[in-house]
Amino acid sequence: MVFIKKPATIGKDFFFLMITTQNLGFPRIGEHKELCFALEKYWKGENTLHELLNTTQEIRKANWILQKEKGIQIIPSNDFSLCDQCIDTIAMVGAIPERFAWDGGNVNTDLFFALARGIPSQENSHHSEICGLEEKQFLNTKFFYSVPEFTKNQTFSLSSVKPFDEWMEAMNLEIVTKPVLLGPISFLLLGKTVGEDFPVLSLLPNLLPVYIEIVKKFSSLGAKIIQFDEPCLAIDLDDDIKTEYGEVYKTLKLAVPKVRLLVATHGGELQENMDTFLSLPVDILHYDAVSGEEEVILMLSQFPKEKILSLGIVDGKNIWKNDF
């Protein structure tokens, strides 16, 4: 995809566009499916956690170096996962269901895999199976994600250092990356309530302070851009949710005024959410020009001059090699 920065006028009738290449996220499986094989061996007890984590570190390193060598100017971090981005966010904000008997602190790898796969009866003290998180198809893609579970008045806390560790991994390679986070509103909308039913966005006042803590930490580390994925901008939203989008990103931007915030929508057209998207109080807006090919001209005609436009021109849902 490309960044298209603000046009600069030359004379009366001509202008040029400053174009920068960036990537929303990179395939995490490895060039030869190294992640799949490493996970299978770990789950079978054929290799250690140390060996698994070494493999994942080598995949990330190869991904970052490849992107740099190919001329990608803005390279993502925290786009890697042992499972999916949603379960990473569950761990990051401490949204652990009660049945896992989590006592707080950093979410370790065993708990992470328990969330994804459950715990067999012979492996827990209650001698009954603990089911993992439900898997659901991700919007209009062929991919699946782990469904967050929310209870009324649930609290959250920063419970994973993964995003910061991976940012530092890239820094050790002298690559300043753009951290990628699942946006707080899409995170809540992709989840489900457990027990008493309630509007999931009522949890925003509890969740948003954790996101503020995260962006401030990235700012202190030296991040220049932070990407928030908000795929739910491509589904039907009521007016209250649209209002929340503006308020949430206004708060996050005020927390880190010197960091450029990027909101990315993908997986479909914006339709009735176009005005909400274009009015978000952030620095960069990413639009999926592959899924919204027919809508992109309308979006361009309304795009605010004070913001930077990012256009997605590579089909991220295609499982085959792209024909560039």
PDB file of N, CA, C and O in Angstrom, residues 13-66:
ATOM      1  N   ASP A  13      -0.642  25.619 -11.872  1.00  0.00           N
ATOM      2  CA  ASP A  13      -1.491  24.522 -12.325  1.00  0.00           C
ATOM      3  C   ASP A  13      -0.958  23.134 -12.013  1.00  0.00           C
ATOM      4  O   ASP A  13      -1.585  22.141 -12.361  1.00  0.00           O
ATOM      5  N   PHE A  14       0.206  23.042 -11.375  1.00  0.00           N
ATOM      6  CA  PHE A  14       0.798  21.724 -11.183  1.00  0.00           C
ATOM      7  C   PHE A  14       1.096  21.490  -9.697  1.00  0.00           C
ATOM      8  O   PHE A  14       1.336  22.416  -8.940  1.00  0.00           O
ATOM      9  N   PHE A  15       1.050  20.225  -9.320  1.00  0.00           N
ATOM     10  CA  PHE A  15       1.426  19.862  -7.960  1.00  0.00           C
ATOM     11  C   PHE A  15       2.037  18.465  -7.987  1.00  0.00           C
ATOM     12  O   PHE A  15       1.909  17.723  -8.958  1.00  0.00           O
ATOM     13  N   PHE A  16       2.743  18.117  -6.921  1.00  0.00           N
ATOM     14  CA  PHE A  16       3.277  16.760  -6.842  1.00  0.00           C
ATOM     15  C   PHE A  16       2.794  16.127  -5.541  1.00  0.00           C
ATOM     16  O   PHE A  16       2.422  16.805  -4.586  1.00  0.00           O
ATOM     17  N   LEU A  17       2.781  14.801  -5.514  1.00  0.00           N
ATOM     18  CA  LEU A  17       2.390  14.048  -4.330  1.00  0.00           C
ATOM     19  C   LEU A  17       3.618  13.351  -3.758  1.00  0.00           C
ATOM     20  O   LEU A  17       4.392  12.740  -4.498  1.00  0.00           O
ATOM     21  N   MET A  18       3.804  13.453  -2.449  1.00  0.00           N
ATOM     22  CA  MET A  18       4.863  12.702  -1.783  1.00  0.00           C
ATOM     23  C   MET A  18       4.300  11.336  -1.431  1.00  0.00           C
ATOM     24  O   MET A  18       3.327  11.226  -0.693  1.00  0.00           O
ATOM     25  N   ILE A  19       4.894  10.298  -1.973  1.00  0.00           N
ATOM     26  CA  ILE A  19       4.373   8.949  -1.787  1.00  0.00           C
ATOM     27  C   ILE A  19       5.361   8.121  -0.973  1.00  0.00           C
ATOM     28  O   ILE A  19       6.554   8.100  -1.255  1.00  0.00           O
ATOM     29  N   THR A  20       4.848   7.453   0.035  1.00  0.00           N
ATOM     30  CA  THR A  20       5.636   6.598   0.916  1.00  0.00           C
ATOM     31  C   THR A  20       5.005   5.209   0.935  1.00  0.00           C
ATOM     32  O   THR A  20       3.788   5.087   1.001  1.00  0.00           O
ATOM     33  N   THR A  21       5.828   4.169   0.903  1.00  0.00           N
ATOM     34  CA  THR A  21       5.295   2.806   0.967  1.00  0.00           C
ATOM     35  C   THR A  21       5.238   2.338   2.414  1.00  0.00           C
ATOM     36  O   THR A  21       6.146   2.592   3.206  1.00  0.00           O
ATOM     37  N   GLN A  22       4.150   1.646   2.739  1.00  0.00           N
ATOM     38  CA  GLN A  22       4.033   1.060   4.068  1.00  0.00           C
ATOM     39  C   GLN A  22       3.302  -0.268   3.953  1.00  0.00           C
ATOM     40  O   GLN A  22       2.772  -0.628   2.911  1.00  0.00           O
ATOM     41  N   ASN A  23       3.274  -0.980   5.052  1.00  0.00           N
ATOM     42  CA  ASN A  23       2.643  -2.293   5.120  1.00  0.00           C
ATOM     43  C   ASN A  23       1.796  -2.340   6.383  1.00  0.00           C
ATOM     44  O   ASN A  23       2.263  -1.965   7.461  1.00  0.00           O
ATOM     45  N   LEU A  24       0.540  -2.789   6.266  1.00  0.00           N
ATOM     46  CA  LEU A  24      -0.318  -2.907   7.453  1.00  0.00           C
ATOM     47  C   LEU A  24       0.084  -4.086   8.323  1.00  0.00           C
ATOM     48  O   LEU A  24      -0.111  -4.067   9.541  1.00  0.00           O
ATOM     49  N   GLY A  25       0.601  -5.128   7.717  1.00  0.00           N
ATOM     50  CA  GLY A  25       0.972  -6.333   8.446  1.00  0.00           C
ATOM     51  C   GLY A  25       1.593  -7.328   7.485  1.00  0.00           C
ATOM     52  O   GLY A  25       1.347  -7.279   6.284  1.00  0.00           O
ATOM     53  N   PHE A  26       2.420  -8.227   8.020  1.00  0.00           N
ATOM     54  CA  PHE A  26       3.153  -9.173   7.184  1.00  0.00           C
ATOM     55  C   PHE A  26       2.747 -10.594   7.559  1.00  0.00           C
ATOM     56  O   PHE A  26       2.521 -10.886   8.730  1.00  0.00           O
ATOM     57  N   PRO A  27       2.650 -11.525   6.583  1.00  0.00           N
ATOM     58  CA  PRO A  27       2.305 -12.918   6.903  1.00  0.00           C
ATOM     59  C   PRO A  27       3.238 -13.493   7.966  1.00  0.00           C
ATOM     60  O   PRO A  27       4.458 -13.329   7.886  1.00  0.00           O
ATOM     61  N   ARG A  28       2.661 -14.156   8.950  1.00  0.00           N
ATOM     62  CA  ARG A  28       3.436 -14.583  10.120  1.00  0.00           C
ATOM     63  C   ARG A  28       3.847 -16.050  10.066  1.00  0.00           C
ATOM     64  O   ARG A  28       4.541 -16.537  10.961  1.00  0.00           O
ATOM     65  N   ILE A  29       3.428 -16.766   9.042  1.00  0.00           N
ATOM     66  CA  ILE A  29       3.599 -18.214   9.019  1.00  0.00           C
ATOM     67  C   ILE A  29       5.037 -18.640   8.757  1.00  0.00           C
ATOM     68  O   ILE A  29       5.457 -19.742   9.097  1.00  0.00           O
ATOM     69  N   GLY A  30       5.833 -17.755   8.126  1.00  0.00           N
ATOM     70  CA  GLY A  30       7.194 -18.113   7.735  1.00  0.00           C
ATOM     71  C   GLY A  30       7.236 -18.558   6.291  1.00  0.00           C
ATOM     72  O   GLY A  30       6.261 -19.088   5.757  1.00  0.00           O
ATOM     73  N   GLU A  31       8.382 -18.367   5.648  1.00  0.00           N
ATOM     74  CA  GLU A  31       8.501 -18.665   4.213  1.00  0.00           C
ATOM     75  C   GLU A  31       8.217 -20.132   3.910  1.00  0.00           C
ATOM     76  O   GLU A  31       7.664 -20.475   2.862  1.00  0.00           O
ATOM     77  N   HIS A  32       8.585 -21.018   4.836  1.00  0.00           N
ATOM     78  CA  HIS A  32       8.383 -22.458   4.628  1.00  0.00           C
ATOM     79  C   HIS A  32       7.498 -23.059   5.725  1.00  0.00           C
ATOM     80  O   HIS A  32       7.700 -24.182   6.154  1.00  0.00           O
ATOM     81  N   LYS A  33       6.537 -22.292   6.197  1.00  0.00           N
ATOM     82  CA  LYS A  33       5.583 -22.713   7.233  1.00  0.00           C
ATOM     83  C   LYS A  33       6.279 -23.092   8.548  1.00  0.00           C
ATOM     84  O   LYS A  33       5.848 -23.969   9.273  1.00  0.00           O
ATOM     85  N   GLU A  34       7.361 -22.370   8.839  1.00  0.00           N
ATOM     86  CA  GLU A  34       8.125 -22.686  10.048  1.00  0.00           C
ATOM     87  C   GLU A  34       7.276 -22.575  11.306  1.00  0.00           C
ATOM     88  O   GLU A  34       7.435 -23.372  12.241  1.00  0.00           O
ATOM     89  N   LEU A  35       6.367 -21.586  11.359  1.00  0.00           N
ATOM     90  CA  LEU A  35       5.553 -21.408  12.557  1.00  0.00           C
ATOM     91  C   LEU A  35       4.635 -22.610  12.774  1.00  0.00           C
ATOM     92  O   LEU A  35       4.499 -23.089  13.912  1.00  0.00           O
ATOM     93  N   CYS A  36       4.008 -23.102  11.721  1.00  0.00           N
ATOM     94  CA  CYS A  36       3.112 -24.260  11.841  1.00  0.00           C
ATOM     95  C   CYS A  36       3.846 -25.465  12.404  1.00  0.00           C
ATOM     96  O   CYS A  36       3.367 -26.118  13.348  1.00  0.00           O
ATOM     97  N   PHE A  37       5.008 -25.760  11.852  1.00  0.00           N
ATOM     98  CA  PHE A  37       5.768 -26.926  12.296  1.00  0.00           C
ATOM     99  C   PHE A  37       6.256 -26.753  13.737  1.00  0.00           C
ATOM    100  O   PHE A  37       6.234 -27.704  14.533  1.00  0.00           O
ATOM    101  N   ALA A  38       6.680 -25.537  14.078  1.00  0.00           N
ATOM    102  CA  ALA A  38       7.179 -25.290  15.434  1.00  0.00           C
ATOM    103  C   ALA A  38       6.059 -25.427  16.464  1.00  0.00           C
ATOM    104  O   ALA A  38       6.263 -25.974  17.556  1.00  0.00           O
ATOM    105  N   LEU A  39       4.865 -24.927  16.138  1.00  0.00           N
ATOM    106  CA  LEU A  39       3.730 -25.052  17.047  1.00  0.00           C
ATOM    107  C   LEU A  39       3.335 -26.506  17.243  1.00  0.00           C
ATOM    108  O   LEU A  39       3.078 -26.959  18.374  1.00  0.00           O
ATOM    109  N   GLU A  40       3.271 -27.264  16.151  1.00  0.00           N
ATOM    110  CA  GLU A  40       2.900 -28.681  16.253  1.00  0.00           C
ATOM    111  C   GLU A  40       3.883 -29.442  17.133  1.00  0.00           C
ATOM    112  O   GLU A  40       3.480 -30.256  17.979  1.00  0.00           O
ATOM    113  N   LYS A  41       5.164 -29.199  16.952  1.00  0.00           N
ATOM    114  CA  LYS A  41       6.179 -29.877  17.760  1.00  0.00           C
ATOM    115  C   LYS A  41       6.069 -29.494  19.235  1.00  0.00           C
ATOM    116  O   LYS A  41       6.217 -30.335  20.125  1.00  0.00           O
ATOM    117  N   TYR A  42       5.792 -28.209  19.492  1.00  0.00           N
ATOM    118  CA  TYR A  42       5.667 -27.767  20.879  1.00  0.00           C
ATOM    119  C   TYR A  42       4.464 -28.413  21.551  1.00  0.00           C
ATOM    120  O   TYR A  42       4.553 -28.904  22.678  1.00  0.00           O
ATOM    121  N   TRP A  43       3.329 -28.426  20.867  1.00  0.00           N
ATOM    122  CA  TRP A  43       2.125 -29.014  21.439  1.00  0.00           C
ATOM    123  C   TRP A  43       2.265 -30.516  21.656  1.00  0.00           C
ATOM    124  O   TRP A  43       1.654 -31.080  22.550  1.00  0.00           O
ATOM    125  N   LYS A  44       3.073 -31.184  20.834  1.00  0.00           N
ATOM    126  CA  LYS A  44       3.306 -32.625  20.993  1.00  0.00           C
ATOM    127  C   LYS A  44       4.396 -32.925  22.023  1.00  0.00           C
ATOM    128  O   LYS A  44       4.665 -34.088  22.324  1.00  0.00           O
ATOM    129  N   GLY A  45       5.038 -31.872  22.531  1.00  0.00           N
ATOM    130  CA  GLY A  45       6.119 -32.059  23.487  1.00  0.00           C
ATOM    131  C   GLY A  45       7.433 -32.445  22.850  1.00  0.00           C
ATOM    132  O   GLY A  45       8.343 -32.931  23.531  1.00  0.00           O
ATOM    133  N   GLU A  46       7.554 -32.207  21.541  1.00  0.00           N
ATOM    134  CA  GLU A  46       8.771 -32.593  20.828  1.00  0.00           C
ATOM    135  C   GLU A  46       9.825 -31.490  20.823  1.00  0.00           C
ATOM    136  O   GLU A  46      10.965 -31.736  20.423  1.00  0.00           O
ATOM    137  N   ASN A  47       9.447 -30.273  21.201  1.00  0.00           N
ATOM    138  CA  ASN A  47      10.448 -29.230  21.403  1.00  0.00           C
ATOM    139  C   ASN A  47      10.015 -28.343  22.561  1.00  0.00           C
ATOM    140  O   ASN A  47       8.882 -28.418  23.050  1.00  0.00           O
ATOM    141  N   THR A  48      10.924 -27.508  23.030  1.00  0.00           N
ATOM    142  CA  THR A  48      10.692 -26.707  24.222  1.00  0.00           C
ATOM    143  C   THR A  48      10.088 -25.355  23.862  1.00  0.00           C
ATOM    144  O   THR A  48      10.090 -24.947  22.691  1.00  0.00           O
ATOM    145  N   LEU A  49       9.607 -24.660  24.884  1.00  0.00           N
ATOM    146  CA  LEU A  49       9.111 -23.309  24.678  1.00  0.00           C
ATOM    147  C   LEU A  49      10.229 -22.413  24.165  1.00  0.00           C
ATOM    148  O   LEU A  49      10.009 -21.561  23.292  1.00  0.00           O
ATOM    149  N   HIS A  50      11.422 -22.611  24.680  1.00  0.00           N
ATOM    150  CA  HIS A  50      12.576 -21.815  24.228  1.00  0.00           C
ATOM    151  C   HIS A  50      12.801 -22.006  22.728  1.00  0.00           C
ATOM    152  O   HIS A  50      13.038 -21.023  21.993  1.00  0.00           O
ATOM    153  N   GLU A  51      12.694 -23.237  22.252  1.00  0.00           N
ATOM    154  CA  GLU A  51      12.880 -23.504  20.825  1.00  0.00           C
ATOM    155  C   GLU A  51      11.766 -22.870  19.996  1.00  0.00           C
ATOM    156  O   GLU A  51      12.016 -22.327  18.908  1.00  0.00           O
ATOM    157  N   LEU A  52      10.533 -22.938  20.503  1.00  0.00           N
ATOM    158  CA  LEU A  52       9.411 -22.313  19.804  1.00  0.00           C
ATOM    159  C   LEU A  52       9.619 -20.808  19.684  1.00  0.00           C
ATOM    160  O   LEU A  52       9.458 -20.225  18.594  1.00  0.00           O
ATOM    161  N   LEU A  53       9.985 -20.178  20.788  1.00  0.00           N
ATOM    162  CA  LEU A  53      10.152 -18.725  20.776  1.00  0.00           C
ATOM    163  C   LEU A  53      11.346 -18.297  19.927  1.00  0.00           C
ATOM    164  O   LEU A  53      11.314 -17.228  19.307  1.00  0.00           O
ATOM    165  N   ASN A  54      12.371 -19.123  19.864  1.00  0.00           N
ATOM    166  CA  ASN A  54      13.498 -18.826  18.970  1.00  0.00           C
ATOM    167  C   ASN A  54      13.048 -18.830  17.509  1.00  0.00           C
ATOM    168  O   ASN A  54      13.469 -17.976  16.714  1.00  0.00           O
ATOM    169  N   THR A  55      12.195 -19.797  17.164  1.00  0.00           N
ATOM    170  CA  THR A  55      11.676 -19.863  15.798  1.00  0.00           C
ATOM    171  C   THR A  55      10.868 -18.617  15.469  1.00  0.00           C
ATOM    172  O   THR A  55      11.012 -18.029  14.391  1.00  0.00           O
ATOM    173  N   THR A  56       9.998 -18.203  16.403  1.00  0.00           N
ATOM    174  CA  THR A  56       9.163 -17.024  16.137  1.00  0.00           C
ATOM    175  C   THR A  56      10.026 -15.773  15.994  1.00  0.00           C
ATOM    176  O   THR A  56       9.743 -14.910  15.153  1.00  0.00           O
ATOM    177  N   GLN A  57      11.072 -15.679  16.790  1.00  0.00           N
ATOM    178  CA  GLN A  57      11.959 -14.517  16.693  1.00  0.00           C
ATOM    179  C   GLN A  57      12.672 -14.489  15.350  1.00  0.00           C
ATOM    180  O   GLN A  57      12.824 -13.413  14.737  1.00  0.00           O
ATOM    181  N   GLU A  58      13.080 -15.647  14.861  1.00  0.00           N
ATOM    182  CA  GLU A  58      13.750 -15.708  13.558  1.00  0.00           C
ATOM    183  C   GLU A  58      12.794 -15.335  12.423  1.00  0.00           C
ATOM    184  O   GLU A  58      13.201 -14.688  11.451  1.00  0.00           O
ATOM    185  N   ILE A  59      11.518 -15.732  12.540  1.00  0.00           N
ATOM    186  CA  ILE A  59      10.532 -15.364  11.515  1.00  0.00           C
ATOM    187  C   ILE A  59      10.352 -13.850  11.487  1.00  0.00           C
ATOM    188  O   ILE A  59      10.348 -13.227  10.420  1.00  0.00           O
ATOM    189  N   ARG A  60      10.188 -13.248  12.662  1.00  0.00           N
ATOM    190  CA  ARG A  60      10.012 -11.790  12.721  1.00  0.00           C
ATOM    191  C   ARG A  60      11.229 -11.075  12.141  1.00  0.00           C
ATOM    192  O   ARG A  60      11.090 -10.114  11.370  1.00  0.00           O
ATOM    193  N   LYS A  61      12.409 -11.537  12.521  1.00  0.00           N
ATOM    194  CA  LYS A  61      13.638 -10.925  12.019  1.00  0.00           C
ATOM    195  C   LYS A  61      13.699 -10.989  10.499  1.00  0.00           C
ATOM    196  O   LYS A  61      13.986  -9.980   9.834  1.00  0.00           O
ATOM    197  N   ALA A  62      13.404 -12.166   9.938  1.00  0.00           N
ATOM    198  CA  ALA A  62      13.439 -12.331   8.484  1.00  0.00           C
ATOM    199  C   ALA A  62      12.402 -11.429   7.818  1.00  0.00           C
ATOM    200  O   ALA A  62      12.674 -10.834   6.759  1.00  0.00           O
ATOM    201  N   ASN A  63      11.227 -11.307   8.418  1.00  0.00           N
ATOM    202  CA  ASN A  63      10.167 -10.461   7.849  1.00  0.00           C
ATOM    203  C   ASN A  63      10.583  -8.999   7.808  1.00  0.00           C
ATOM    204  O   ASN A  63      10.383  -8.303   6.810  1.00  0.00           O
ATOM    205  N   TRP A  64      11.130  -8.517   8.918  1.00  0.00           N
ATOM    206  CA  TRP A  64      11.533  -7.110   8.986  1.00  0.00           C
ATOM    207  C   TRP A  64      12.653  -6.800   7.993  1.00  0.00           C
ATOM    208  O   TRP A  64      12.615  -5.788   7.292  1.00  0.00           O
ATOM    209  N   ILE A  65      13.658  -7.690   7.951  1.00  0.00           N
ATOM    210  CA  ILE A  65      14.798  -7.456   7.057  1.00  0.00           C
ATOM    211  C   ILE A  65      14.348  -7.505   5.602  1.00  0.00           C
ATOM    212  O   ILE A  65      14.772  -6.674   4.780  1.00  0.00           O
ATOM    213  N   LEU A  66      13.485  -8.466   5.258  1.00  0.00           N
ATOM    214  CA  LEU A  66      12.989  -8.560   3.886  1.00  0.00           C
ATOM    215  C   LEU A  66      12.259  -7.289   3.475  1.00  0.00           C
ATOM    216  O   LEU A  66      12.484  -6.751   2.379  1.00  0.00           O
TER     217      LEU A  66
END
